[in-house]
């Protein structure tokens, strides 16, 4: 039996809220449809698609990582350009122009902000390489979270401690995903640094001149950076989240709490791995020296501070990306749950306007005042 709920007043009345029911038979149907003026709800005892926790986490992680990467791409572009040790002529001109044309903010004839004009060539300029970043992030995140969930399930089945489980799973995911991430990162960084004009043309040029091996420049420093960075980030976030939840007696945190914890964890991880990130970017932008020589040369030319070139945008980038990732990750996990499996705490991760009644809103939009 299928029940179709329609508005009781079929004479164009806006005041009635009670639906009327029209029943008709349908073999093997176990669904109930409720049709209201602005929404169609389908409730089924047997959901057509019920994702397992593992699949749900993989899909949520992939979506969250891709969206966060697109948001912080301009900051990544600035960081890359500051770390290049042998810049192309166009990049040298950009570096000089941002110094010669600073941005100043005055309040009551007093300068309170003095910074470089990173947008000297317009917003489009800092989005160079975005296509490569997005196309690379999707498969990278898919491989990472698939490996992470697989290792996590195996280790939990063997009774491994929670900290060891997260650390080992995150490290395994970083290693496996690096083989997809490094080629796209190499292309992206060269486009950002004006060494290539386009992601696809850049890939062809690198393969033609350096072979496939050229795409994997920076693989070693990437692994040296990613494994400890992800381990620190995930371990610190999970620890802080559990501490806050236990002290407040909550099953789930609010959105702003995920933002704060994720941002803080990312900033700590970025600071700890900054020298390795500098070596990675330098090698991927054309340097043929090994990691040790790159770090040694940076110290000789600029002192210990040379290892932390681009630290400000990197810490900002990682903090923002971590905050956005963990928030979006929890959000998408909740959204991918079947509706009847969602708890009341899952709604903390949804905008409040989604829960407001919107009956007849469309009529108020077009009524002539």
mmCIF file of C-alpha atoms in Angstrom:
data_model
loop_
_atom_site.group_PDB
_atom_site.id
_atom_site.type_symbol
_atom_site.label_atom_id
_atom_site.label_comp_id
_atom_site.label_asym_id
_atom_site.label_seq_id
_atom_site.Cartn_x
_atom_site.Cartn_y
_atom_site.Cartn_z
ATOM 1 C CA UNK A 1 0.000 0.000 0.000
ATOM 2 C CA UNK A 2 1.354 3.430 -0.951
ATOM 3 C CA UNK A 3 -0.037 6.553 0.715
ATOM 4 C CA UNK A 4 0.244 9.850 -1.143
ATOM 5 C CA UNK A 5 -0.267 12.903 1.104
ATOM 6 C CA UNK A 6 -1.508 16.003 -0.667
ATOM 7 C CA UNK A 7 -2.635 19.400 0.698
ATOM 8 C CA UNK A 8 -6.209 19.175 1.996
ATOM 9 C CA UNK A 9 -7.256 22.419 0.346
ATOM 10 C CA UNK A 10 -7.173 22.004 -3.395
ATOM 11 C CA UNK A 11 -8.923 25.392 -3.849
ATOM 12 C CA UNK A 12 -5.707 27.490 -3.724
ATOM 13 C CA UNK A 13 -5.839 28.152 0.010
ATOM 14 C CA UNK A 14 -2.581 29.063 1.782
ATOM 15 C CA UNK A 15 -3.708 28.556 5.346
ATOM 16 C CA UNK A 16 -4.309 24.802 5.631
ATOM 17 C CA UNK A 17 -1.434 22.701 6.917
ATOM 18 C CA UNK A 18 -3.109 19.290 7.301
ATOM 19 C CA UNK A 19 -2.559 16.945 4.370
ATOM 20 C CA UNK A 20 -5.183 14.650 2.992
ATOM 21 C CA UNK A 21 -4.422 11.085 1.921
ATOM 22 C CA UNK A 22 -5.088 9.262 -1.303
ATOM 23 C CA UNK A 23 -4.469 5.522 -1.020
ATOM 24 C CA UNK A 24 -3.947 3.059 -3.831
ATOM 25 C CA UNK A 25 -2.485 -0.388 -3.946
ATOM 26 C CA UNK A 26 0.829 -1.413 -5.395
ATOM 27 C CA UNK A 27 2.319 -4.903 -5.099
ATOM 28 C CA UNK A 28 5.461 -5.264 -2.946
ATOM 29 C CA UNK A 29 5.564 -1.540 -2.150
ATOM 30 C CA UNK A 30 6.676 -0.538 1.324
ATOM 31 C CA UNK A 31 7.167 3.181 0.838
ATOM 32 C CA UNK A 32 5.307 6.223 2.095
ATOM 33 C CA UNK A 33 5.428 9.452 0.129
ATOM 34 C CA UNK A 34 4.553 12.779 1.716
ATOM 35 C CA UNK A 35 4.169 15.539 -0.863
ATOM 36 C CA UNK A 36 4.116 19.042 0.645
ATOM 37 C CA UNK A 37 4.181 22.416 -1.189
ATOM 38 C CA UNK A 38 7.977 22.680 -1.238
ATOM 39 C CA UNK A 39 9.339 19.251 -0.357
ATOM 40 C CA UNK A 40 9.102 15.566 -1.185
ATOM 41 C CA UNK A 41 10.082 13.140 1.555
ATOM 42 C CA UNK A 42 10.593 9.459 0.861
ATOM 43 C CA UNK A 43 10.645 7.064 3.777
ATOM 44 C CA UNK A 44 11.432 3.420 3.175
ATOM 45 C CA UNK A 45 11.822 0.503 5.523
ATOM 46 C CA UNK A 46 14.513 -0.911 3.222
ATOM 47 C CA UNK A 47 16.795 1.875 1.877
ATOM 48 C CA UNK A 48 17.795 1.474 -1.747
ATOM 49 C CA UNK A 49 21.412 2.427 -1.009
ATOM 50 C CA UNK A 50 22.854 1.870 2.445
ATOM 51 C CA UNK A 51 26.545 2.768 2.637
ATOM 52 C CA UNK A 52 28.774 0.958 5.094
ATOM 53 C CA UNK A 53 30.802 3.044 7.524
ATOM 54 C CA UNK A 54 33.980 2.360 5.550
ATOM 55 C CA UNK A 55 32.526 3.491 2.207
ATOM 56 C CA UNK A 56 30.876 6.474 3.861
ATOM 57 C CA UNK A 57 34.166 7.568 5.435
ATOM 58 C CA UNK A 58 36.060 7.188 2.152
ATOM 59 C CA UNK A 59 33.489 9.252 0.232
ATOM 60 C CA UNK A 60 33.297 11.884 2.980
ATOM 61 C CA UNK A 61 37.084 12.174 3.192
ATOM 62 C CA UNK A 62 37.476 12.502 -0.571
ATOM 63 C CA UNK A 63 34.819 15.206 -0.833
ATOM 64 C CA UNK A 64 36.164 17.106 2.183
ATOM 65 C CA UNK A 65 39.774 16.985 0.998
ATOM 66 C CA UNK A 66 38.911 18.171 -2.517
ATOM 67 C CA UNK A 67 36.762 21.058 -1.302
ATOM 68 C CA UNK A 68 39.354 22.161 1.261
ATOM 69 C CA UNK A 69 42.157 22.022 -1.335
ATOM 70 C CA UNK A 70 40.223 24.279 -3.697
ATOM 71 C CA UNK A 71 39.597 26.801 -0.911
ATOM 72 C CA UNK A 72 43.238 27.166 0.191
ATOM 73 C CA UNK A 73 44.823 27.017 -3.292
ATOM 74 C CA UNK A 74 45.684 30.761 -3.442
ATOM 75 C CA UNK A 75 47.636 30.482 -0.180
ATOM 76 C CA UNK A 76 49.465 27.439 -1.548
ATOM 77 C CA UNK A 77 50.424 29.458 -4.627
ATOM 78 C CA UNK A 78 51.955 32.232 -2.520
ATOM 79 C CA UNK A 79 53.822 29.699 -0.377
ATOM 80 C CA UNK A 80 55.264 27.961 -3.439
ATOM 81 C CA UNK A 81 56.506 31.193 -4.982
ATOM 82 C CA UNK A 82 58.252 32.229 -1.779
ATOM 83 C CA UNK A 83 60.082 28.890 -1.494
ATOM 84 C CA UNK A 84 61.513 28.670 -5.014
ATOM 85 C CA UNK A 85 65.286 29.172 -4.788
ATOM 86 C CA UNK A 86 65.938 29.588 -8.547
ATOM 87 C CA UNK A 87 62.895 31.535 -9.768
ATOM 88 C CA UNK A 88 62.072 32.059 -13.419
ATOM 89 C CA UNK A 89 62.224 35.581 -14.819
ATOM 90 C CA UNK A 90 58.456 36.061 -14.559
ATOM 91 C CA UNK A 91 58.508 34.940 -10.933
ATOM 92 C CA UNK A 92 61.388 37.334 -10.178
ATOM 93 C CA UNK A 93 59.313 40.191 -11.542
ATOM 94 C CA UNK A 94 56.332 39.106 -9.425
ATOM 95 C CA UNK A 95 58.498 38.975 -6.293
ATOM 96 C CA UNK A 96 59.821 42.467 -6.994
ATOM 97 C CA UNK A 97 56.387 43.934 -7.722
ATOM 98 C CA UNK A 98 54.834 42.695 -4.487
ATOM 99 C CA UNK A 99 57.668 44.392 -2.589
ATOM 100 C CA UNK A 100 57.377 47.666 -4.509
ATOM 101 C CA UNK A 101 53.580 47.836 -4.211
ATOM 102 C CA UNK A 102 52.672 46.964 -0.607
ATOM 103 C CA UNK A 103 49.198 47.138 0.875
ATOM 104 C CA UNK A 104 48.765 49.565 3.778
ATOM 105 C CA UNK A 105 45.757 49.985 6.034
ATOM 106 C CA UNK A 106 45.389 53.265 7.909
ATOM 107 C CA UNK A 107 43.082 53.963 10.832
ATOM 108 C CA UNK A 108 42.877 57.585 12.041
ATOM 109 C CA UNK A 109 45.963 58.491 9.965
ATOM 110 C CA UNK A 110 47.905 55.692 11.602
ATOM 111 C CA UNK A 111 49.162 52.688 9.660
ATOM 112 C CA UNK A 112 48.007 49.489 11.321
ATOM 113 C CA UNK A 113 48.659 46.985 8.504
ATOM 114 C CA UNK A 114 51.629 46.776 6.149
ATOM 115 C CA UNK A 115 51.857 43.713 3.908
ATOM 116 C CA UNK A 116 52.829 42.664 0.428
ATOM 117 C CA UNK A 117 50.276 42.837 -2.341
ATOM 118 C CA UNK A 118 49.919 39.159 -3.186
ATOM 119 C CA UNK A 119 47.143 39.946 -5.680
ATOM 120 C CA UNK A 120 49.266 42.341 -7.717
ATOM 121 C CA UNK A 121 48.289 40.492 -10.912
ATOM 122 C CA UNK A 122 44.681 39.896 -9.957
ATOM 123 C CA UNK A 123 42.841 37.023 -8.247
ATOM 124 C CA UNK A 124 43.108 34.760 -11.295
ATOM 125 C CA UNK A 125 46.896 34.711 -10.991
ATOM 126 C CA UNK A 126 46.926 32.986 -7.587
ATOM 127 C CA UNK A 127 44.606 30.275 -8.895
ATOM 128 C CA UNK A 128 47.161 29.029 -11.420
ATOM 129 C CA UNK A 129 47.385 25.254 -11.266
ATOM 130 C CA UNK A 130 43.983 24.801 -9.617
ATOM 131 C CA UNK A 131 42.895 22.280 -12.258
ATOM 132 C CA UNK A 132 45.871 20.061 -11.489
ATOM 133 C CA UNK A 133 45.306 20.431 -7.761
ATOM 134 C CA UNK A 134 41.676 19.307 -7.952
ATOM 135 C CA UNK A 135 42.279 16.519 -10.476
ATOM 136 C CA UNK A 136 45.108 15.232 -8.318
ATOM 137 C CA UNK A 137 43.328 15.576 -4.991
ATOM 138 C CA UNK A 138 40.339 13.399 -5.902
ATOM 139 C CA UNK A 139 42.253 10.139 -6.638
ATOM 140 C CA UNK A 140 44.841 10.934 -3.958
ATOM 141 C CA UNK A 141 42.192 11.323 -1.276
ATOM 142 C CA UNK A 142 40.368 8.226 -2.506
ATOM 143 C CA UNK A 143 43.516 6.096 -2.216
ATOM 144 C CA UNK A 144 44.463 7.637 1.127
ATOM 145 C CA UNK A 145 41.136 7.075 2.852
ATOM 146 C CA UNK A 146 40.652 3.626 1.330
ATOM 147 C CA UNK A 147 44.039 2.578 2.695
ATOM 148 C CA UNK A 148 43.349 4.316 6.002
ATOM 149 C CA UNK A 149 40.026 2.582 6.556
ATOM 150 C CA UNK A 150 41.403 -0.806 5.454
ATOM 151 C CA UNK A 151 44.332 -0.624 7.873
ATOM 152 C CA UNK A 152 42.140 0.750 10.647
ATOM 153 C CA UNK A 153 39.666 -2.129 10.319
ATOM 154 C CA UNK A 154 42.441 -4.736 10.378
ATOM 155 C CA UNK A 155 44.231 -3.214 13.361
ATOM 156 C CA UNK A 156 41.043 -2.746 15.373
ATOM 157 C CA UNK A 157 40.142 -6.388 14.728
ATOM 158 C CA UNK A 158 43.474 -7.387 16.254
ATOM 159 C CA UNK A 159 42.889 -5.250 19.330
ATOM 160 C CA UNK A 160 45.573 -2.630 18.637
ATOM 161 C CA UNK A 161 45.481 0.523 20.833
ATOM 162 C CA UNK A 162 43.557 3.458 19.373
ATOM 163 C CA UNK A 163 46.615 5.728 19.106
ATOM 164 C CA UNK A 164 48.663 3.073 17.289
ATOM 165 C CA UNK A 165 45.739 2.305 15.003
ATOM 166 C CA UNK A 166 45.313 5.915 13.859
ATOM 167 C CA UNK A 167 49.051 6.512 13.537
ATOM 168 C CA UNK A 168 49.748 3.386 11.490
ATOM 169 C CA UNK A 169 46.646 3.811 9.295
ATOM 170 C CA UNK A 170 47.425 7.458 8.546
ATOM 171 C CA UNK A 171 51.046 6.654 7.729
ATOM 172 C CA UNK A 172 50.062 3.819 5.394
ATOM 173 C CA UNK A 173 47.550 6.075 3.653
ATOM 174 C CA UNK A 174 50.190 8.781 3.183
ATOM 175 C CA UNK A 175 52.682 6.352 1.643
ATOM 176 C CA UNK A 176 50.201 4.799 -0.798
ATOM 177 C CA UNK A 177 48.649 8.108 -1.882
ATOM 178 C CA UNK A 178 52.057 9.745 -2.427
ATOM 179 C CA UNK A 179 52.534 7.821 -5.683
ATOM 180 C CA UNK A 180 49.514 9.654 -7.110
ATOM 181 C CA UNK A 181 49.990 12.954 -5.323
ATOM 182 C CA UNK A 182 53.637 13.652 -6.199
ATOM 183 C CA UNK A 183 53.224 13.861 -10.023
ATOM 184 C CA UNK A 184 50.262 16.222 -9.738
ATOM 185 C CA UNK A 185 52.085 18.291 -7.103
ATOM 186 C CA UNK A 186 55.141 18.612 -9.355
ATOM 187 C CA UNK A 187 53.040 19.873 -12.251
ATOM 188 C CA UNK A 188 50.995 22.163 -10.008
ATOM 189 C CA UNK A 189 54.057 23.773 -8.384
ATOM 190 C CA UNK A 190 55.706 24.478 -11.723
ATOM 191 C CA UNK A 191 52.579 26.131 -13.050
ATOM 192 C CA UNK A 192 52.288 28.189 -9.862
ATOM 193 C CA UNK A 193 55.935 29.287 -10.196
ATOM 194 C CA UNK A 194 55.488 30.386 -13.856
ATOM 195 C CA UNK A 195 57.737 27.558 -15.045
ATOM 196 C CA UNK A 196 54.884 26.087 -17.097
ATOM 197 C CA UNK A 197 51.926 27.816 -18.686
ATOM 198 C CA UNK A 198 49.314 25.095 -18.268
ATOM 199 C CA UNK A 199 48.798 21.901 -16.276
ATOM 200 C CA UNK A 200 48.346 19.614 -19.293
ATOM 201 C CA UNK A 201 51.066 21.237 -21.403
ATOM 202 C CA UNK A 202 53.325 21.168 -18.356
ATOM 203 C CA UNK A 203 52.804 17.417 -17.911
ATOM 204 C CA UNK A 204 53.691 16.781 -21.554
ATOM 205 C CA UNK A 205 56.760 19.006 -21.341
ATOM 206 C CA UNK A 206 58.071 17.334 -18.170
ATOM 207 C CA UNK A 207 57.611 13.822 -19.589
ATOM 208 C CA UNK A 208 59.203 14.809 -22.904
ATOM 209 C CA UNK A 209 62.265 16.465 -21.331
ATOM 210 C CA UNK A 210 62.778 14.471 -18.121
ATOM 211 C CA UNK A 211 60.782 11.298 -18.626
ATOM 212 C CA UNK A 212 58.237 9.859 -16.224
ATOM 213 C CA UNK A 213 60.882 10.072 -13.512
ATOM 214 C CA UNK A 214 60.650 13.862 -13.725
ATOM 215 C CA UNK A 215 57.068 13.708 -12.460
ATOM 216 C CA UNK A 216 58.268 11.951 -9.308
ATOM 217 C CA UNK A 217 60.819 14.538 -8.276
ATOM 218 C CA UNK A 218 60.320 15.233 -4.605
ATOM 219 C CA UNK A 219 58.921 11.791 -3.760
ATOM 220 C CA UNK A 220 61.405 11.210 -0.926
ATOM 221 C CA UNK A 221 60.887 14.577 0.835
ATOM 222 C CA UNK A 222 57.131 14.205 0.304
ATOM 223 C CA UNK A 223 57.138 10.911 2.205
ATOM 224 C CA UNK A 224 59.491 12.350 4.832
ATOM 225 C CA UNK A 225 57.090 15.259 5.327
ATOM 226 C CA UNK A 226 53.669 13.663 4.935
ATOM 227 C CA UNK A 227 54.066 10.698 7.266
ATOM 228 C CA UNK A 228 54.978 12.741 10.382
ATOM 229 C CA UNK A 229 52.693 15.627 9.390
ATOM 230 C CA UNK A 230 49.600 13.475 8.988
ATOM 231 C CA UNK A 231 50.497 11.471 12.073
ATOM 232 C CA UNK A 232 50.826 14.629 14.178
ATOM 233 C CA UNK A 233 47.716 16.207 12.702
ATOM 234 C CA UNK A 234 45.371 13.237 13.058
ATOM 235 C CA UNK A 235 46.721 12.077 16.410
ATOM 236 C CA UNK A 236 46.503 15.564 17.927
ATOM 237 C CA UNK A 237 43.032 16.190 16.503
ATOM 238 C CA UNK A 238 41.648 12.867 17.732
ATOM 239 C CA UNK A 239 43.171 13.397 21.180
ATOM 240 C CA UNK A 240 41.835 16.941 21.524
ATOM 241 C CA UNK A 241 38.404 15.921 20.238
ATOM 242 C CA UNK A 242 38.091 13.119 22.758
ATOM 243 C CA UNK A 243 39.269 15.364 25.598
ATOM 244 C CA UNK A 244 36.703 18.044 24.750
ATOM 245 C CA UNK A 245 33.899 15.504 24.299
ATOM 246 C CA UNK A 246 34.666 13.781 27.606
ATOM 247 C CA UNK A 247 34.896 17.012 29.579
ATOM 248 C CA UNK A 248 31.689 18.410 28.139
ATOM 249 C CA UNK A 249 29.836 15.108 28.081
ATOM 250 C CA UNK A 250 28.974 15.391 24.389
ATOM 251 C CA UNK A 251 28.740 12.690 21.743
ATOM 252 C CA UNK A 252 29.548 15.152 18.942
ATOM 253 C CA UNK A 253 31.106 18.610 18.839
ATOM 254 C CA UNK A 254 29.731 21.763 17.260
ATOM 255 C CA UNK A 255 30.961 22.966 13.877
ATOM 256 C CA UNK A 256 33.077 25.788 15.328
ATOM 257 C CA UNK A 257 34.776 23.327 17.680
ATOM 258 C CA UNK A 258 35.841 21.140 14.756
ATOM 259 C CA UNK A 259 37.199 24.282 13.065
ATOM 260 C CA UNK A 260 39.281 25.283 16.084
ATOM 261 C CA UNK A 261 40.644 21.816 16.834
ATOM 262 C CA UNK A 262 41.378 21.052 13.192
ATOM 263 C CA UNK A 263 43.075 24.402 12.609
ATOM 264 C CA UNK A 264 45.246 24.104 15.708
ATOM 265 C CA UNK A 265 46.288 20.544 14.848
ATOM 266 C CA UNK A 266 47.183 21.533 11.295
ATOM 267 C CA UNK A 267 49.224 24.551 12.409
ATOM 268 C CA UNK A 268 51.264 22.421 14.819
ATOM 269 C CA UNK A 269 51.930 19.781 12.159
ATOM 270 C CA UNK A 270 52.916 22.386 9.556
ATOM 271 C CA UNK A 271 55.385 24.073 11.910
ATOM 272 C CA UNK A 272 57.059 20.781 12.818
ATOM 273 C CA UNK A 273 57.557 19.713 9.182
ATOM 274 C CA UNK A 274 58.371 23.094 7.611
ATOM 275 C CA UNK A 275 62.011 22.341 6.564
ATOM 276 C CA UNK A 276 60.913 19.182 4.743
ATOM 277 C CA UNK A 277 58.173 21.078 2.923
ATOM 278 C CA UNK A 278 60.746 23.659 1.819
ATOM 279 C CA UNK A 279 63.000 20.887 0.451
ATOM 280 C CA UNK A 280 60.059 19.216 -1.306
ATOM 281 C CA UNK A 281 58.948 22.386 -3.109
ATOM 282 C CA UNK A 282 62.533 23.298 -4.090
ATOM 283 C CA UNK A 283 63.190 19.875 -5.644
ATOM 284 C CA UNK A 284 59.843 19.769 -7.453
ATOM 285 C CA UNK A 285 60.531 23.173 -8.982
ATOM 286 C CA UNK A 286 63.700 22.001 -10.729
ATOM 287 C CA UNK A 287 66.496 21.477 -8.204
ATOM 288 C CA UNK A 288 68.499 18.292 -8.819
ATOM 289 C CA UNK A 289 70.140 18.259 -5.385
ATOM 290 C CA UNK A 290 69.201 15.677 -2.732
ATOM 291 C CA UNK A 291 67.261 16.712 0.357
ATOM 292 C CA UNK A 292 70.337 17.057 2.552
ATOM 293 C CA UNK A 293 72.105 19.372 0.097
ATOM 294 C CA UNK A 294 69.001 21.535 -0.353
ATOM 295 C CA UNK A 295 68.693 22.056 3.393
ATOM 296 C CA UNK A 296 72.438 22.665 3.767
ATOM 297 C CA UNK A 297 72.468 25.267 0.976
ATOM 298 C CA UNK A 298 69.491 27.077 2.505
ATOM 299 C CA UNK A 299 71.261 27.336 5.871
ATOM 300 C CA UNK A 300 74.482 28.577 4.256
ATOM 301 C CA UNK A 301 72.700 31.304 2.277
ATOM 302 C CA UNK A 302 70.082 32.497 4.749
ATOM 303 C CA UNK A 303 70.930 30.880 8.074
ATOM 304 C CA UNK A 304 68.479 28.639 9.952
ATOM 305 C CA UNK A 305 65.661 31.002 8.881
ATOM 306 C CA UNK A 306 66.203 29.793 5.326
ATOM 307 C CA UNK A 307 64.622 26.459 6.248
ATOM 308 C CA UNK A 308 61.403 28.258 7.164
ATOM 309 C CA UNK A 309 60.876 30.328 4.002
ATOM 310 C CA UNK A 310 57.172 30.594 3.289
ATOM 311 C CA UNK A 311 56.308 29.493 6.816
ATOM 312 C CA UNK A 312 53.576 32.098 7.374
ATOM 313 C CA UNK A 313 51.473 31.149 4.328
ATOM 314 C CA UNK A 314 52.132 27.443 4.932
ATOM 315 C CA UNK A 315 50.955 27.572 8.544
ATOM 316 C CA UNK A 316 47.910 29.603 7.478
ATOM 317 C CA UNK A 317 47.284 27.205 4.584
ATOM 318 C CA UNK A 318 47.521 24.076 6.718
ATOM 319 C CA UNK A 319 45.526 25.540 9.589
ATOM 320 C CA UNK A 320 42.695 26.660 7.305
ATOM 321 C CA UNK A 321 42.756 23.455 5.304
ATOM 322 C CA UNK A 322 42.761 21.295 8.422
ATOM 323 C CA UNK A 323 39.902 23.276 9.925
ATOM 324 C CA UNK A 324 37.891 23.059 6.712
ATOM 325 C CA UNK A 325 38.756 19.389 6.152
ATOM 326 C CA UNK A 326 37.783 18.094 9.580
ATOM 327 C CA UNK A 327 34.591 20.174 9.573
ATOM 328 C CA UNK A 328 33.600 19.061 6.068
ATOM 329 C CA UNK A 329 34.600 15.478 6.874
ATOM 330 C CA UNK A 330 32.244 15.331 9.860
ATOM 331 C CA UNK A 331 29.560 17.118 7.827
ATOM 332 C CA UNK A 332 29.700 14.692 4.899
ATOM 333 C CA UNK A 333 29.797 11.675 7.209
ATOM 334 C CA UNK A 334 26.531 12.875 8.727
ATOM 335 C CA UNK A 335 24.992 13.665 5.327
ATOM 336 C CA UNK A 336 25.805 10.221 3.939
ATOM 337 C CA UNK A 337 24.043 8.480 6.803
ATOM 338 C CA UNK A 338 20.546 7.142 6.084
ATOM 339 C CA UNK A 339 18.003 9.646 7.373
ATOM 340 C CA UNK A 340 16.559 7.272 9.966
ATOM 341 C CA UNK A 341 20.056 6.520 11.301
ATOM 342 C CA UNK A 342 20.948 10.138 12.016
ATOM 343 C CA UNK A 343 21.113 11.214 15.626
ATOM 344 C CA UNK A 344 20.044 14.534 17.034
ATOM 345 C CA UNK A 345 23.714 15.506 17.493
ATOM 346 C CA UNK A 346 24.359 15.141 13.750
ATOM 347 C CA UNK A 347 22.253 18.249 13.206
ATOM 348 C CA UNK A 348 24.915 20.329 14.933
ATOM 349 C CA UNK A 349 26.915 20.022 11.714
ATOM 350 C CA UNK A 350 24.116 21.307 9.467
ATOM 351 C CA UNK A 351 23.178 24.941 8.830
ATOM 352 C CA UNK A 352 20.175 25.882 10.969
ATOM 353 C CA UNK A 353 18.288 27.245 7.965
ATOM 354 C CA UNK A 354 18.032 23.682 6.608
ATOM 355 C CA UNK A 355 15.741 22.803 9.501
ATOM 356 C CA UNK A 356 13.448 25.832 9.208
ATOM 357 C CA UNK A 357 10.036 25.426 7.686
ATOM 358 C CA UNK A 358 9.962 26.847 4.159
ATOM 359 C CA UNK A 359 6.296 26.290 3.285
ATOM 360 C CA UNK A 360 4.991 28.993 0.937
ATOM 361 C CA UNK A 361 8.350 30.839 0.929
ATOM 362 C CA UNK A 362 8.237 30.814 -2.866
ATOM 363 C CA UNK A 363 4.945 32.723 -2.786
ATOM 364 C CA UNK A 364 6.335 35.469 -0.574
ATOM 365 C CA UNK A 365 9.194 35.946 -3.041
ATOM 366 C CA UNK A 366 6.848 37.000 -5.826
ATOM 367 C CA UNK A 367 4.006 38.794 -4.048
ATOM 368 C CA UNK A 368 3.872 42.404 -5.156
ATOM 369 C CA UNK A 369 4.162 44.721 -2.164
#
